[in-house]
Structure formats: C-alpha cells, structure tokens
Coordinates of C-alpha atoms in Angstrom, one line a residue:
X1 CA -21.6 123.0 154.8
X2 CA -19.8 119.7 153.6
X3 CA -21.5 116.7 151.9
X4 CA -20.4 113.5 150.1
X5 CA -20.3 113.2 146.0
X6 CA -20.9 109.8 145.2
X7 CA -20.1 108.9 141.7
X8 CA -20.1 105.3 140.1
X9 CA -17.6 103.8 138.0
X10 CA -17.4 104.2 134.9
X11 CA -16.1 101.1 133.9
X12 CA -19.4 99.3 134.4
X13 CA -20.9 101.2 131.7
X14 CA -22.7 99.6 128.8
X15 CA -19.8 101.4 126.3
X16 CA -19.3 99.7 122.9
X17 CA -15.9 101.0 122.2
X18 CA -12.5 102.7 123.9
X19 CA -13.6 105.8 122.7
X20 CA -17.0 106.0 123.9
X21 CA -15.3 104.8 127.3
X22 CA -12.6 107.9 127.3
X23 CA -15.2 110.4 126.4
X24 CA -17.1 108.7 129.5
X25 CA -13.9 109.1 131.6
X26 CA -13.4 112.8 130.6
X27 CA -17.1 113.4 132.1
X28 CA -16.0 112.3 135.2
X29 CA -13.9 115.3 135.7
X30 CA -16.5 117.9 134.7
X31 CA -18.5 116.0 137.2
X32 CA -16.7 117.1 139.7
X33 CA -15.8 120.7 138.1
X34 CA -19.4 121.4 137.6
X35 CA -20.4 120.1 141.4
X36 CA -18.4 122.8 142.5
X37 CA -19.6 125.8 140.0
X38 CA -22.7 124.9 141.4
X39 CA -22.1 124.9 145.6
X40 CA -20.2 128.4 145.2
X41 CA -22.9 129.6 142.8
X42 CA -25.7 128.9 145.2
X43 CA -23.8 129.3 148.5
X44 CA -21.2 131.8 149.8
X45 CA -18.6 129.7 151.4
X46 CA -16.9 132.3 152.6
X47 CA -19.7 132.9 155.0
X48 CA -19.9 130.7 158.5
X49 CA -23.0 131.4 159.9
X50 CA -26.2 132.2 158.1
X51 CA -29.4 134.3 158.6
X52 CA -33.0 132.0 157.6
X53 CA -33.8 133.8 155.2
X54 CA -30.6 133.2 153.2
X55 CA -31.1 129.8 154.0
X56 CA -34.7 130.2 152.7
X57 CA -33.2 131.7 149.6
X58 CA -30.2 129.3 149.0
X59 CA -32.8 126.4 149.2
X60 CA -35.3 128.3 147.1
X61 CA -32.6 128.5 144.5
X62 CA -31.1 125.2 144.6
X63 CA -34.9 123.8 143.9
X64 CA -34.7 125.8 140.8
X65 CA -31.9 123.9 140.1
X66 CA -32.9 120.4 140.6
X67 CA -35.9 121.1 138.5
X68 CA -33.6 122.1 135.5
X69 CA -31.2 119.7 135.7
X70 CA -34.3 117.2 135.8
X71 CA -36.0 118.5 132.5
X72 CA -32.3 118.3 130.7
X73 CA -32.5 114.8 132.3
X74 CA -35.6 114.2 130.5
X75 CA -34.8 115.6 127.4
X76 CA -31.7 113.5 127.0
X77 CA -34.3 110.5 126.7
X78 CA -35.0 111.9 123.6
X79 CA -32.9 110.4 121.1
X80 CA -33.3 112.5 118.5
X81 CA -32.5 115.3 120.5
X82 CA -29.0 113.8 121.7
X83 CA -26.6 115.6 118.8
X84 CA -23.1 115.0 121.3
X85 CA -21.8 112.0 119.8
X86 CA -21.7 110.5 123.6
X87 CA -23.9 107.8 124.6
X88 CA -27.0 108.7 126.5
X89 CA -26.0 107.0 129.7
X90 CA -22.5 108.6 129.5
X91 CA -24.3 112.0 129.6
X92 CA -27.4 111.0 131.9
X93 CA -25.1 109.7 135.0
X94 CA -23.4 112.7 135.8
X95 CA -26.2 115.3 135.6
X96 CA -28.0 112.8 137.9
X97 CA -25.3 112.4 140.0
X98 CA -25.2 116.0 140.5
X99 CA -28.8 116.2 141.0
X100 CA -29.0 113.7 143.9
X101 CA -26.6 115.8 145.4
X102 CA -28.6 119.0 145.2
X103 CA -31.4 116.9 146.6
X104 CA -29.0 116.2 149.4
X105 CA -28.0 119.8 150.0
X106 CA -31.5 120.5 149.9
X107 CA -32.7 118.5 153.0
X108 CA -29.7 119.8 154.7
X109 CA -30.9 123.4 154.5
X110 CA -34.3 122.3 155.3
X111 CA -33.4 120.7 158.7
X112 CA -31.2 123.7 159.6
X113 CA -34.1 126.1 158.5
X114 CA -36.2 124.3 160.9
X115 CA -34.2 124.1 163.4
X116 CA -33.1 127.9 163.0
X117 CA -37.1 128.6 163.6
X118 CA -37.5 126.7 166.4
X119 CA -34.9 128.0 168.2
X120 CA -34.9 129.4 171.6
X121 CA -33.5 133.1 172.4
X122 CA -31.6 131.8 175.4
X123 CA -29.8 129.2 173.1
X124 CA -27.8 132.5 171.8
X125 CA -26.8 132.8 175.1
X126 CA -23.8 132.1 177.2
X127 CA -24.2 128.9 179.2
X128 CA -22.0 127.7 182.1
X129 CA -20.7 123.8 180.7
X130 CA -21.2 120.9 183.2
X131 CA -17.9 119.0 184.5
X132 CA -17.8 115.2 184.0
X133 CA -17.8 113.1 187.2
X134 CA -17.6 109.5 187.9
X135 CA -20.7 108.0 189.2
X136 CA -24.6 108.9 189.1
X137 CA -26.1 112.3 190.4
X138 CA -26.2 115.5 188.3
X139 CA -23.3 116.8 186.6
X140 CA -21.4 120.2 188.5
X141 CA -20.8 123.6 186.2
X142 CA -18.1 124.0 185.4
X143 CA -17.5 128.2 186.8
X144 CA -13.9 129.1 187.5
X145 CA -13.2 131.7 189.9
X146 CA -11.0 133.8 187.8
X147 CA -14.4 134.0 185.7
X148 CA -16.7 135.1 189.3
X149 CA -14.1 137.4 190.1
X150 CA -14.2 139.4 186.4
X151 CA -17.7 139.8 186.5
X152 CA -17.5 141.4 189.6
X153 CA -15.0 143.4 189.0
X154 CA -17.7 145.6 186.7
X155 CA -19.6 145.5 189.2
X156 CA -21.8 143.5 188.2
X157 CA -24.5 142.6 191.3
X158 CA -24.9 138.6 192.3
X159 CA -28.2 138.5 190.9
X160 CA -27.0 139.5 187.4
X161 CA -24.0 137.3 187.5
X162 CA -26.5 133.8 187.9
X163 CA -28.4 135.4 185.1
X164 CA -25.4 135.8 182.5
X165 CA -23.7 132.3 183.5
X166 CA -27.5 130.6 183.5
X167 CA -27.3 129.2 186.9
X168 CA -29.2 129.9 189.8
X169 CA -28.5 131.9 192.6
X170 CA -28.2 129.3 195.7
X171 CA -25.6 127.7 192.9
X172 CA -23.6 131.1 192.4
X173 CA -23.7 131.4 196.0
X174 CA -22.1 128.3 197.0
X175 CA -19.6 128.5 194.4
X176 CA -19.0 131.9 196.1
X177 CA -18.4 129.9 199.5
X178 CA -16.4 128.0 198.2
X179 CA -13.8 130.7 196.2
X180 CA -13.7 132.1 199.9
X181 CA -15.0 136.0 197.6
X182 CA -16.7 138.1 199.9
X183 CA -19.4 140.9 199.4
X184 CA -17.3 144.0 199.5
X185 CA -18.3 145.3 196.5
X186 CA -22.1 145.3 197.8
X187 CA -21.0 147.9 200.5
X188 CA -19.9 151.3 199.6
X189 CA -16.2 152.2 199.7
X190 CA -15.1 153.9 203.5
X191 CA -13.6 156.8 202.1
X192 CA -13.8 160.1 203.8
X193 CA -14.7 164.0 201.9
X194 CA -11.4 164.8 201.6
X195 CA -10.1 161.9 200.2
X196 CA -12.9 162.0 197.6
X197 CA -11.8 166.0 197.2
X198 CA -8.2 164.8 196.5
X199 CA -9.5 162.1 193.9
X200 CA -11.3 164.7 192.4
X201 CA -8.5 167.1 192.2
X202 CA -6.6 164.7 190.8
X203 CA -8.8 163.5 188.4
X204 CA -9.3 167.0 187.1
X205 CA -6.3 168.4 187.3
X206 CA -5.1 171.6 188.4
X207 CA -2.7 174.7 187.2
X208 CA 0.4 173.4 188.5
X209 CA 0.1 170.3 187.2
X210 CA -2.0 170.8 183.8
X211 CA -5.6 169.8 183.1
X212 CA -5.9 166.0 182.9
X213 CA -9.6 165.8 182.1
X214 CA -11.3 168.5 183.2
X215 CA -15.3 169.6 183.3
X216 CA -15.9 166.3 184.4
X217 CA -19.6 165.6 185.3
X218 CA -21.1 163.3 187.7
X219 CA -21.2 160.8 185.7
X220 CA -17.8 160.4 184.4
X221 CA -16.8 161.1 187.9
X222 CA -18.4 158.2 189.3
X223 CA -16.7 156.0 185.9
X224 CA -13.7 157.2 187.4
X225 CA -14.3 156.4 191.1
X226 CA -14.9 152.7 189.7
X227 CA -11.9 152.5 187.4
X228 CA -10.2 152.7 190.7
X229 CA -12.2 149.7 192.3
X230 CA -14.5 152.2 194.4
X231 CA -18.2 152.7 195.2
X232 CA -19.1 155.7 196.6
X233 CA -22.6 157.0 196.8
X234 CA -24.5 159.6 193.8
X235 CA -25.6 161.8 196.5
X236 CA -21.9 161.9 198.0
X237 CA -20.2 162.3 194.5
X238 CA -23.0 165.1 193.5
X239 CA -22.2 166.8 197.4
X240 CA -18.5 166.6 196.0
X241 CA -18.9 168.4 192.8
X242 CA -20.8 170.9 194.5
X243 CA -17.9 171.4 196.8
X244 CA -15.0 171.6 194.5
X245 CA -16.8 172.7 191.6
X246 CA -20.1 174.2 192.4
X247 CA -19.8 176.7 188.8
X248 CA -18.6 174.2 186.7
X249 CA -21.6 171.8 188.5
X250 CA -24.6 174.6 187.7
X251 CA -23.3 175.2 183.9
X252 CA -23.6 171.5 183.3
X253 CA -27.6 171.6 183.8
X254 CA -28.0 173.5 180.9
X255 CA -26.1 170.1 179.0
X256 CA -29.2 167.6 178.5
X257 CA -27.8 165.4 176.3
X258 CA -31.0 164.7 173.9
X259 CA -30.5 160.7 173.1
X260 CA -31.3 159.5 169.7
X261 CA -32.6 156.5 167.6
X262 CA -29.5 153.8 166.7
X263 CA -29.5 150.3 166.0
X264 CA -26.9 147.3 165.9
X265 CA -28.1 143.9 167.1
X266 CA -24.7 142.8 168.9
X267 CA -21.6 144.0 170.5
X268 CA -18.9 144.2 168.1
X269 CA -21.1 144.2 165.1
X270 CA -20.1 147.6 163.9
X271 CA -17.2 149.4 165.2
X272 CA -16.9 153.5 163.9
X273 CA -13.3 154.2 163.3
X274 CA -12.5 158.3 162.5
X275 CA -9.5 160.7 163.3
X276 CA -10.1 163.7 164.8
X277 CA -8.3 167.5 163.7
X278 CA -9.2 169.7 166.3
X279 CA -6.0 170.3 166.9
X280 CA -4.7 170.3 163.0
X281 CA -3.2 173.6 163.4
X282 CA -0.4 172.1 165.6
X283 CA 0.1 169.2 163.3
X284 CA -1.9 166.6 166.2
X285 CA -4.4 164.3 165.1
X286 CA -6.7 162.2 167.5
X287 CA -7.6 158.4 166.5
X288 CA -10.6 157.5 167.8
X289 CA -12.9 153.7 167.7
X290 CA -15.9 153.1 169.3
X291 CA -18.3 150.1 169.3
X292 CA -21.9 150.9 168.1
X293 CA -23.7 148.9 170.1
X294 CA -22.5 149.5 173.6
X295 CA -20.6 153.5 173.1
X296 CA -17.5 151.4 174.6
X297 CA -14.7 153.2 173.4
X298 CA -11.9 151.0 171.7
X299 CA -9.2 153.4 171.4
X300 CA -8.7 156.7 171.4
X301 CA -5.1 158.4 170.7
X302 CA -3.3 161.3 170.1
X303 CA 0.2 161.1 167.6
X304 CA 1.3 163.5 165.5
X305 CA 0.6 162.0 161.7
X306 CA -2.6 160.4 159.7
X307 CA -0.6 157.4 158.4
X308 CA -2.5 154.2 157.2
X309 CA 0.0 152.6 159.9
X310 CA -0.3 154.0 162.5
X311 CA -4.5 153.5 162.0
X312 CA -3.9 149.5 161.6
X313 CA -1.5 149.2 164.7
X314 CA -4.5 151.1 166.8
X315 CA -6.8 149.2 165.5
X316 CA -5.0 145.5 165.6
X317 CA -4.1 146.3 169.6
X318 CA -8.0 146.8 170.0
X319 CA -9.1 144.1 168.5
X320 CA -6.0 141.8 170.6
X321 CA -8.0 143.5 173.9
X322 CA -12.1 143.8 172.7
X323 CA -11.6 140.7 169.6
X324 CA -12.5 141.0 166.1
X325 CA -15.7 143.1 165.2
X326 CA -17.9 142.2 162.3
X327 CA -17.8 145.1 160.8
X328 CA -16.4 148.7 160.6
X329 CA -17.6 152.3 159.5
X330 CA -15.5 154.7 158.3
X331 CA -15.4 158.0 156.3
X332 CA -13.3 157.9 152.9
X333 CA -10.0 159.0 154.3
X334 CA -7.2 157.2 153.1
X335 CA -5.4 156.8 156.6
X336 CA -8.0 153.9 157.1
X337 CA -7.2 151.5 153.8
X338 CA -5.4 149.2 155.7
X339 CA -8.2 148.7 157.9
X340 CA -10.0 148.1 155.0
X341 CA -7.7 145.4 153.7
X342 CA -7.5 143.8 157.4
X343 CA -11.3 143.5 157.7
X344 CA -11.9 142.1 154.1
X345 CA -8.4 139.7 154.6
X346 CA -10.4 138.4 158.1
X347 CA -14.2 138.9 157.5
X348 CA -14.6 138.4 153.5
X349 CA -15.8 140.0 150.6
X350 CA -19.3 141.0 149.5
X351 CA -20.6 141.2 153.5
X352 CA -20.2 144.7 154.3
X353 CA -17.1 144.1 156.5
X354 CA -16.0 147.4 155.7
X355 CA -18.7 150.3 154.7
X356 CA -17.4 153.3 153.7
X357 CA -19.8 156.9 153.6
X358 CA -19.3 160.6 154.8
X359 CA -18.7 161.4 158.0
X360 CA -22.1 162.9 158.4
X361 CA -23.5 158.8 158.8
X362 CA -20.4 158.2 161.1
X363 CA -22.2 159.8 164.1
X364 CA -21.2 157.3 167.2
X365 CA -17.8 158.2 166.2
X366 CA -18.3 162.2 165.3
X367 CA -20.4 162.4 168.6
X368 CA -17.6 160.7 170.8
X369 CA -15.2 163.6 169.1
X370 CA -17.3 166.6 170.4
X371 CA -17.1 164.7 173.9
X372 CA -13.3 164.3 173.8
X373 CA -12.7 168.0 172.6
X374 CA -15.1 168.9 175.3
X375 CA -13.7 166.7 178.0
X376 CA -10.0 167.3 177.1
X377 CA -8.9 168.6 174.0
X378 CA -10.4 172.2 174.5
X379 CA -8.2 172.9 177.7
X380 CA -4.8 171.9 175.4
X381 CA -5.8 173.5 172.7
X382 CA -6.4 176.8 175.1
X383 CA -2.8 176.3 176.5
X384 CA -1.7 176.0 172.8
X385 CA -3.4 179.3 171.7
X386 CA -2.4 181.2 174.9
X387 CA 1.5 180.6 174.2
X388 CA 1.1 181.4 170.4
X389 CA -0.5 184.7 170.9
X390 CA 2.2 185.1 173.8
X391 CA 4.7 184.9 170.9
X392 CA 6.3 182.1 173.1
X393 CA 5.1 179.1 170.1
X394 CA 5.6 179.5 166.5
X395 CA 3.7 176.8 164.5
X396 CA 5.9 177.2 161.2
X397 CA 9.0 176.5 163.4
X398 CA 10.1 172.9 163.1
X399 CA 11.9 173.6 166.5
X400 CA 8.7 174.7 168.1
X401 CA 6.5 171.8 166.3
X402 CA 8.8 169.1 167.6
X403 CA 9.1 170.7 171.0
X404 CA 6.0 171.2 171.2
X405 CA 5.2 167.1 170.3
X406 CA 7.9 166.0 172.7
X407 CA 6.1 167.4 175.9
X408 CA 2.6 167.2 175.2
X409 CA 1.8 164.8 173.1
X410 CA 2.3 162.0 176.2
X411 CA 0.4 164.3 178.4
X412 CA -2.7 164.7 176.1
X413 CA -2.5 160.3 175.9
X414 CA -2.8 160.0 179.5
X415 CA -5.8 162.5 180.0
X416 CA -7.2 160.3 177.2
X417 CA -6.6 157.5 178.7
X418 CA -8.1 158.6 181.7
X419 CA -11.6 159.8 179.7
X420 CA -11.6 156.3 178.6
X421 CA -11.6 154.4 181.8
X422 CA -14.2 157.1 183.1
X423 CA -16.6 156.8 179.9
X424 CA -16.1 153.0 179.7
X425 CA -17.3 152.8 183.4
X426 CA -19.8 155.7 183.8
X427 CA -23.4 154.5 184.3
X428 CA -25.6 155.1 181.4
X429 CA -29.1 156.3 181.8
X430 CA -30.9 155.1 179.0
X431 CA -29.8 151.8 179.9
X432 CA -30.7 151.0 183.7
X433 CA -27.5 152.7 184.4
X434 CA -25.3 149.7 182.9
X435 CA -21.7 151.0 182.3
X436 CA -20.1 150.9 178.4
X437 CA -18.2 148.3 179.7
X438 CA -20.8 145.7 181.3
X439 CA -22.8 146.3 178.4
X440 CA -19.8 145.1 176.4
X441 CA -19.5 142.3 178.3
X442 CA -22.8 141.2 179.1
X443 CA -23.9 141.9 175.2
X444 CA -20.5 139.0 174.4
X445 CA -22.0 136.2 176.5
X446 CA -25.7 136.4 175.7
X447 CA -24.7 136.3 171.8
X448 CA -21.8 133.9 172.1
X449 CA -23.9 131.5 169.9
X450 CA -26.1 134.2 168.1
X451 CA -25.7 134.2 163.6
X452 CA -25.8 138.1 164.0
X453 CA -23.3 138.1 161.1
X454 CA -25.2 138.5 157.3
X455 CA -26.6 141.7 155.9
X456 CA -28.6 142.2 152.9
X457 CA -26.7 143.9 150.0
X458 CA -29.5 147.2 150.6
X459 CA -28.7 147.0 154.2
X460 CA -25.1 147.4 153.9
X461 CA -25.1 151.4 153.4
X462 CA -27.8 152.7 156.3
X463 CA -26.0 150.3 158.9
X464 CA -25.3 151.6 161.9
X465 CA -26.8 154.7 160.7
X466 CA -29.1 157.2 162.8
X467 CA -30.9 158.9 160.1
X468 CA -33.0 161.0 162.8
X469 CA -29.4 162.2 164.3
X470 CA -27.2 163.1 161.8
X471 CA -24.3 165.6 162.9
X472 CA -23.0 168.0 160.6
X473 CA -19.4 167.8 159.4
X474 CA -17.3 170.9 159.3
X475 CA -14.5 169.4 157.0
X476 CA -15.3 167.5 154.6
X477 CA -11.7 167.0 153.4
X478 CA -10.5 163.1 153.9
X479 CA -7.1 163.5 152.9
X480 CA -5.6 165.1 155.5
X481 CA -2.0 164.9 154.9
X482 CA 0.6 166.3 158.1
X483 CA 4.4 166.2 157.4
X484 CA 6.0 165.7 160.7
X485 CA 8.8 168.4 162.2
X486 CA 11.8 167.9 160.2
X487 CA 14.1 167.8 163.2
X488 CA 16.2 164.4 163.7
X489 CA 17.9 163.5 167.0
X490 CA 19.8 160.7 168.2
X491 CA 19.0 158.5 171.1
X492 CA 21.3 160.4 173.3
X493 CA 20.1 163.4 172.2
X494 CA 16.5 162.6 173.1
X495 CA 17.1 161.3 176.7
X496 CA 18.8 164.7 177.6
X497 CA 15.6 166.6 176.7
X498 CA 13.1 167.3 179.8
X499 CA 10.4 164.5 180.8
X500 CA 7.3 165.2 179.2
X501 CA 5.3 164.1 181.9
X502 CA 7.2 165.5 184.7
X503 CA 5.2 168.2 186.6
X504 CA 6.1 171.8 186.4
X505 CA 4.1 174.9 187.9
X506 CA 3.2 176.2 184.0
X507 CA 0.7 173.2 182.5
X508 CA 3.6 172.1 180.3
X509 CA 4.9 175.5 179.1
X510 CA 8.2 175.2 181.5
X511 CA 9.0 172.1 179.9
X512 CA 8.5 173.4 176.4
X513 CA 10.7 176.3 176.8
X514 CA 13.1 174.1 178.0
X515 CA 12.8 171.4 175.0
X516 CA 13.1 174.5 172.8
X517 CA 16.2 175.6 174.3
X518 CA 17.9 172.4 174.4
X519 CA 16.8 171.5 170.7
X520 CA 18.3 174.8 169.5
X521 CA 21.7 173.5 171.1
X522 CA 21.8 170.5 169.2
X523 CA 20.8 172.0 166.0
X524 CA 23.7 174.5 165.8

C-alpha cells in the first residue's frame, strides 16, 4: 500500500545559527529512515493481499502508534524536558510529519476494512469483461470461443458454463450460435460393446502386453472414457465391467471408501508433495503432488533416484501447467529443499509457504500413494518379485538394476500417466459427481479475485490437516538415499539396446533378458 511523505523545508525554519540548521538538515534523513522502520514494522510488504482481520490488527496497531508519537509530541513542549541541544521545532516537525502520515495510513486501512466487509461473495468470482463499442446500447462480453470450447471440453453442461462466466443462458446460447459449437457432448457417444470391451482391454492391460492400470473401477473407468473425449452411459460402463471383469467387479464392493473431514478454502492453496518407496527394493522411487482442495493430481512419476532436482523440475513443470500454489506440505525429507527454497524465493517468508511435519499429517498425499500402489504399482512390483524368485533378476547386480531401469521404468510412467488422466476425470461422489479436474477449474474462476492468501502463525502447522484421518506411516526414515546402477554407456550404445515400450508376450521380461544380454556385451 503506497502513500505520499510530505515534508517541509527546512530552510524556513526559525534557526538562529548554521549549526542549529545542519543538525535540522541531518533530521531530515532520519525522517525518512524512521518512516520506513515504521511501515515494515506495522505492515508486511511482502504480502499482496490481506485478510480483515490483519487489517483490523495493522490499523489497531498503527493507532497505538499515533498516540505515542502524540504524547512525545507533547512532551517536547516541555522545555525543561528538551535535554538534545536541538531546537524544539527542529525536533517537533518530523515526529509530526511522521504522525500525519500514520493518520493517513490509517484512513487507508479503514476504507479498505470497510470495503472488505461489505463485500459481495460473487465479487471473488470470475466475471466475463464487457467489449467497448462505439455508440449507445449495452456493452457486449467479451467470451472468446477458445474459452466456450475449454469449458466444454470437461464436460461441463451449458447451464454451469453461464454460471462460472456470470452470464445468462439466452447470452451463452447465442454466443454458441454464433461459434457455429454444437451439442454433441449433451448426447452420449455411439460406441458399440465391443468397442467399449476393446477400450477396456486396453485400458487395463493384458499378459502379452503388461498391465497398464489394472483393477480399474467404474469410476476410473469412466475418467478414462472421458480422457478420450467420450460419454458413455454408468449403466453401460458397469454392464462392461461385469462383462470383462465380473471377479474383479464383485471384490471391489467390499472397497467403500469411508470419506473424511479436510479443509482448504481454494484451489491451489495447499499442494502435498511426497515420494513414494514401494518399490525401494529395486532402487525406484515414485514422485507424487496433489492439490488439497480439489484431489487433482499434479504429477505423479516414477525415476530411479530421490534427488532435490529431480523433485524441483517435477514440481516447476506443474506449476508451468496448474500455476503457482500458495502453499506446499511436505514431510522432512531432504529431496524436497529445493522446493522449499522455490516456494519461499516466490511466496515469501513468515506465511507458511512451505510447512513442513511427518508424513502422518501429509494424508492427501499418503492416501493418493495407497491408490497408485493399488492401481498400478502392485502388478509391477509382482512381475518384479516373480523374476527374482525365478533367479532371472538379481537386485545387487548393477547389470540387472540398470536393465531392469531401462525397460520398465518408461512403462511404469505411462500406466501412471494413464491413472492420472482417469483420476483427474473420474466423477467424485461427495461432490455432485464433479471430476478432479472441473473442480480445479471451476474452484480458479470463482476465486480469481478472492484474498485466500494469509494464515495466522497457530494456523500454519494443522493446515491442510485431517486430524479425524490420520494414516499411519510405515517408514519414518526421510532420508532416503538410492545410488543409481553404476553402469555407463554411450549414446550408441544405448540406441542398440531393446525399446522399452515395445510389446513383447512376457510383460516386459523378454525385453529385460534381452537388455541384460546386450549390457553384458558391452561391459566385457
């Protein structure tokens, strides 16, 4: 919050010598000094956007120190009392200088006090802007069809579109006209059984050509179907699972998924950041981020080391694709410090930008990891175990390790990619069936102009915190240090070994006995 200083000249001063007016001059300066002291000791200027009540409490404060400097005022009047040497005057005019300004400061946070509590909620909202136009008549909005056409590409129904953009519908609907966009995505998709049986199939994967996510539910299944710009009937999708999967369909009943208390006002408020080691023993590690508020994953990925790095290049791509978050939670592993540095570099000091606890408090995060080993990790690390107690993997083999890397470390990404376009776009039931995704978005535009931004020192620890659902923590080890395979090949070298992602009739373990083989060449 600027303001103007004024300060008079000291030059017109009733001085009676050169000294008395270079003392006068030097005050000028401290004027200035001590104007500042006093705006960062009263308000954070690091912060943008402020809650009331620490406007309440900045203006509370800065009374206090009008009042002071308006009693030290007073007693300068005192002439006895005035043991500096400087003139009265000299001394009076820049303590009241400084005072008029905290006066001004003051009926600045009043105004924005009162006009913070007589706001309206839809002010915090996302409103379509009007186009100029010469001429009288009512001013157009300004709604671009690249905008229409996002919105309905998460299926997001006409009705709710007017609603997020403000307008009405007979407005929406002529704009619609006008972009020449049809309804297609208010009929369902003209897909036959077999095609959905095929999608399925492919979705799920299969012996010859490895799992890609399998035990895939209704749900996810139908996040999947709209990843791929379809809309296909529950009752057809749950007739489909019966079809193809009618064991894997009846053990899933006995899954209710019991949902629990949690709290953050916005999307992108909190983000939970964590790495994963269910598959430690084969040196793999799975970086995972999630936002609080709308369980819309960020990023999940699968790399063979726990470097700071490797964390911050994650983390920067997602916030290049889902923009900045206020803050992040994380456990006390040293892999996320330069998260740490990047939030408190962009978001500030002393705001909880980064908040740091065990992983027990972390529990959007730690309950996305039981989904992902469930969803796809378990079925690797099944393939992983049955070729080690084959005696066809060694884990202490550096051969092995690297071979092992090569081939299925771009095979476990893409099943994860693939969980993440189906739990980004599965419907949610506690929350009239809205996707990760359109909650993301629709979360973004009705807060565009919210000051969800300022927490209260106390605050800072239990946020984003479901005390009723805390989820026990096997490890509790946060250093978790993996040295990679100490096997180095050239570029030619590399391009001669098998495609990781080509299919073979063994889930994978053609292509590692093949990477083995050919690694062995080069090593002799």
């Amino acid at each position: 919050m600027a303001c103007r200083r004024t300060t008079t000249p000291y030059q017109d001063l009733p001085t009676t010598n050169q000294q008395e007016f270079t003392q006068a001059n030097q005050l000028s300066a401290i004027e200035e000094d001590l104007a500042q002291c006093v705006l960062r000791l009263f308000i954070d200027q690091e912060v943008l956007v402020f809650t009331v009540d620490e406007l309440q409490e900045s203006r509370s404060r800065l009374v206090d120190a009008s009042g002071t400097l308006m009693l030290i005022e007073h007693d300068l009047t005192q002439r006895d009392i005035n043991v500096t040497g400087i003139p009265t005057e000299a001394v009076q005019l820049p303590i009241r200088n400084l005072r008029h300004l905290l006066v001004h400061l003051i009926n600045l946070l009043s105004a924005e006090i009162e006009k913070s509590e007589n706001y309206n909620e839809d002010d915090t909202a996302y409103h379509a802007p009007l186009k100029s136009k010469p001429g009288p008549g009512r001013k157009p909005y300004d709604i671009s069809k690249e905008r229409v056409e996002h919105l309905r590409s998460l299926f997001f129904s006409w009705t709710k579109i007017a609603a997020i953009l403000q307008v009405s519908i007979s407005t929406l609907q002529r704009r619609r006209r006008e972009f020449g966009l049809s309804d297609e995505l208010e009929k369902f998709s003209d897909i036959s059984d077999d095609e959905l049986d095929r999608i399925y199939a492919t979705v799920s994967g299969n012996f010859q050509s490895g799992p890609l996510t399998p035990n895939i539910g209704r749900r996810r299944f139908i996040g999947a179907l709209r990843s791929r710009g379809l809309r296909v009937q529950r009752w057809r999708v749950s007739e489909c699972l019966h079809r193809v999967d009618p064991v894997g369909t009846t053990l899933r009943w006995r899954m209710a998924i019991r949902r629990r208390k949690y709290y953050v006002p916005t999307p992108n408020s909190l983000w939970h950041i964590d790495s994963g080691h269910k598959l430690i023993r084969y040196k793999l590690i799975t970086h995972v981020c999630i936002d609080g508020k709308t369980r819309l994953l960020v990023y999940v990925h699968c790399c063979n080391n726990n470097k700071a790095d490797t964390v911050l290049s994650l983390f920067e791509d997602g916030v290049q694709r889902m923009g900045l978050p206020s803050r992040v939670r994380s456990d006390y592993g040293m892999e996320n410090i330069y998260v740490a540095q990047y939030m408190l570099e962009h978001r500030g000091e002393g705001r909880g930008s980064i908040i740091t606890g065990s992983s027990v408090h972390n529990c959007r995060v730690e309950g996305s990891h039981r989904d992902i080993y469930a969803g796809v990790l378990t079925f690797y690390s099944h393939i992983f175990e049955a070729i080690e107690d084959e005696g066809i993997l060694d884990v202490l083999n550096d051969v092995h390790l690297y071979s092992l890397h090569h081939v299925f470390i771009p095979c476990i990404n893409k099943s994860l990619q693939e969980f993440v376009q189906q739990m980004n776009n599965h419907p949610v039931s506690s929350e009239k069936n809205k996707s990760p995704l359109q909650m993301w978005q629709e979360g973004m535009l009705e807060n565009i102009h919210s000051g969800h931004t300022a927490l209260n020192p106390s605050e800072i620890d239990d946020f984003g915190v479901d005390p009723e659902g805390l989820l026990s923590v096997e490890e509790e080890d946060y250093q978790v240090n993996i040295e990679c395979p100490s096997i180095s090949l050239s570029e030619q070298q590399i391009k001669q070994l098998p495609n990781p992602l080509q299919v073979d009739d063994y889930c994978g373990i053609g292509s590692f006995l093949q990477c083995v083989e050919t690694v062995n060449r080069f090593q002799q």
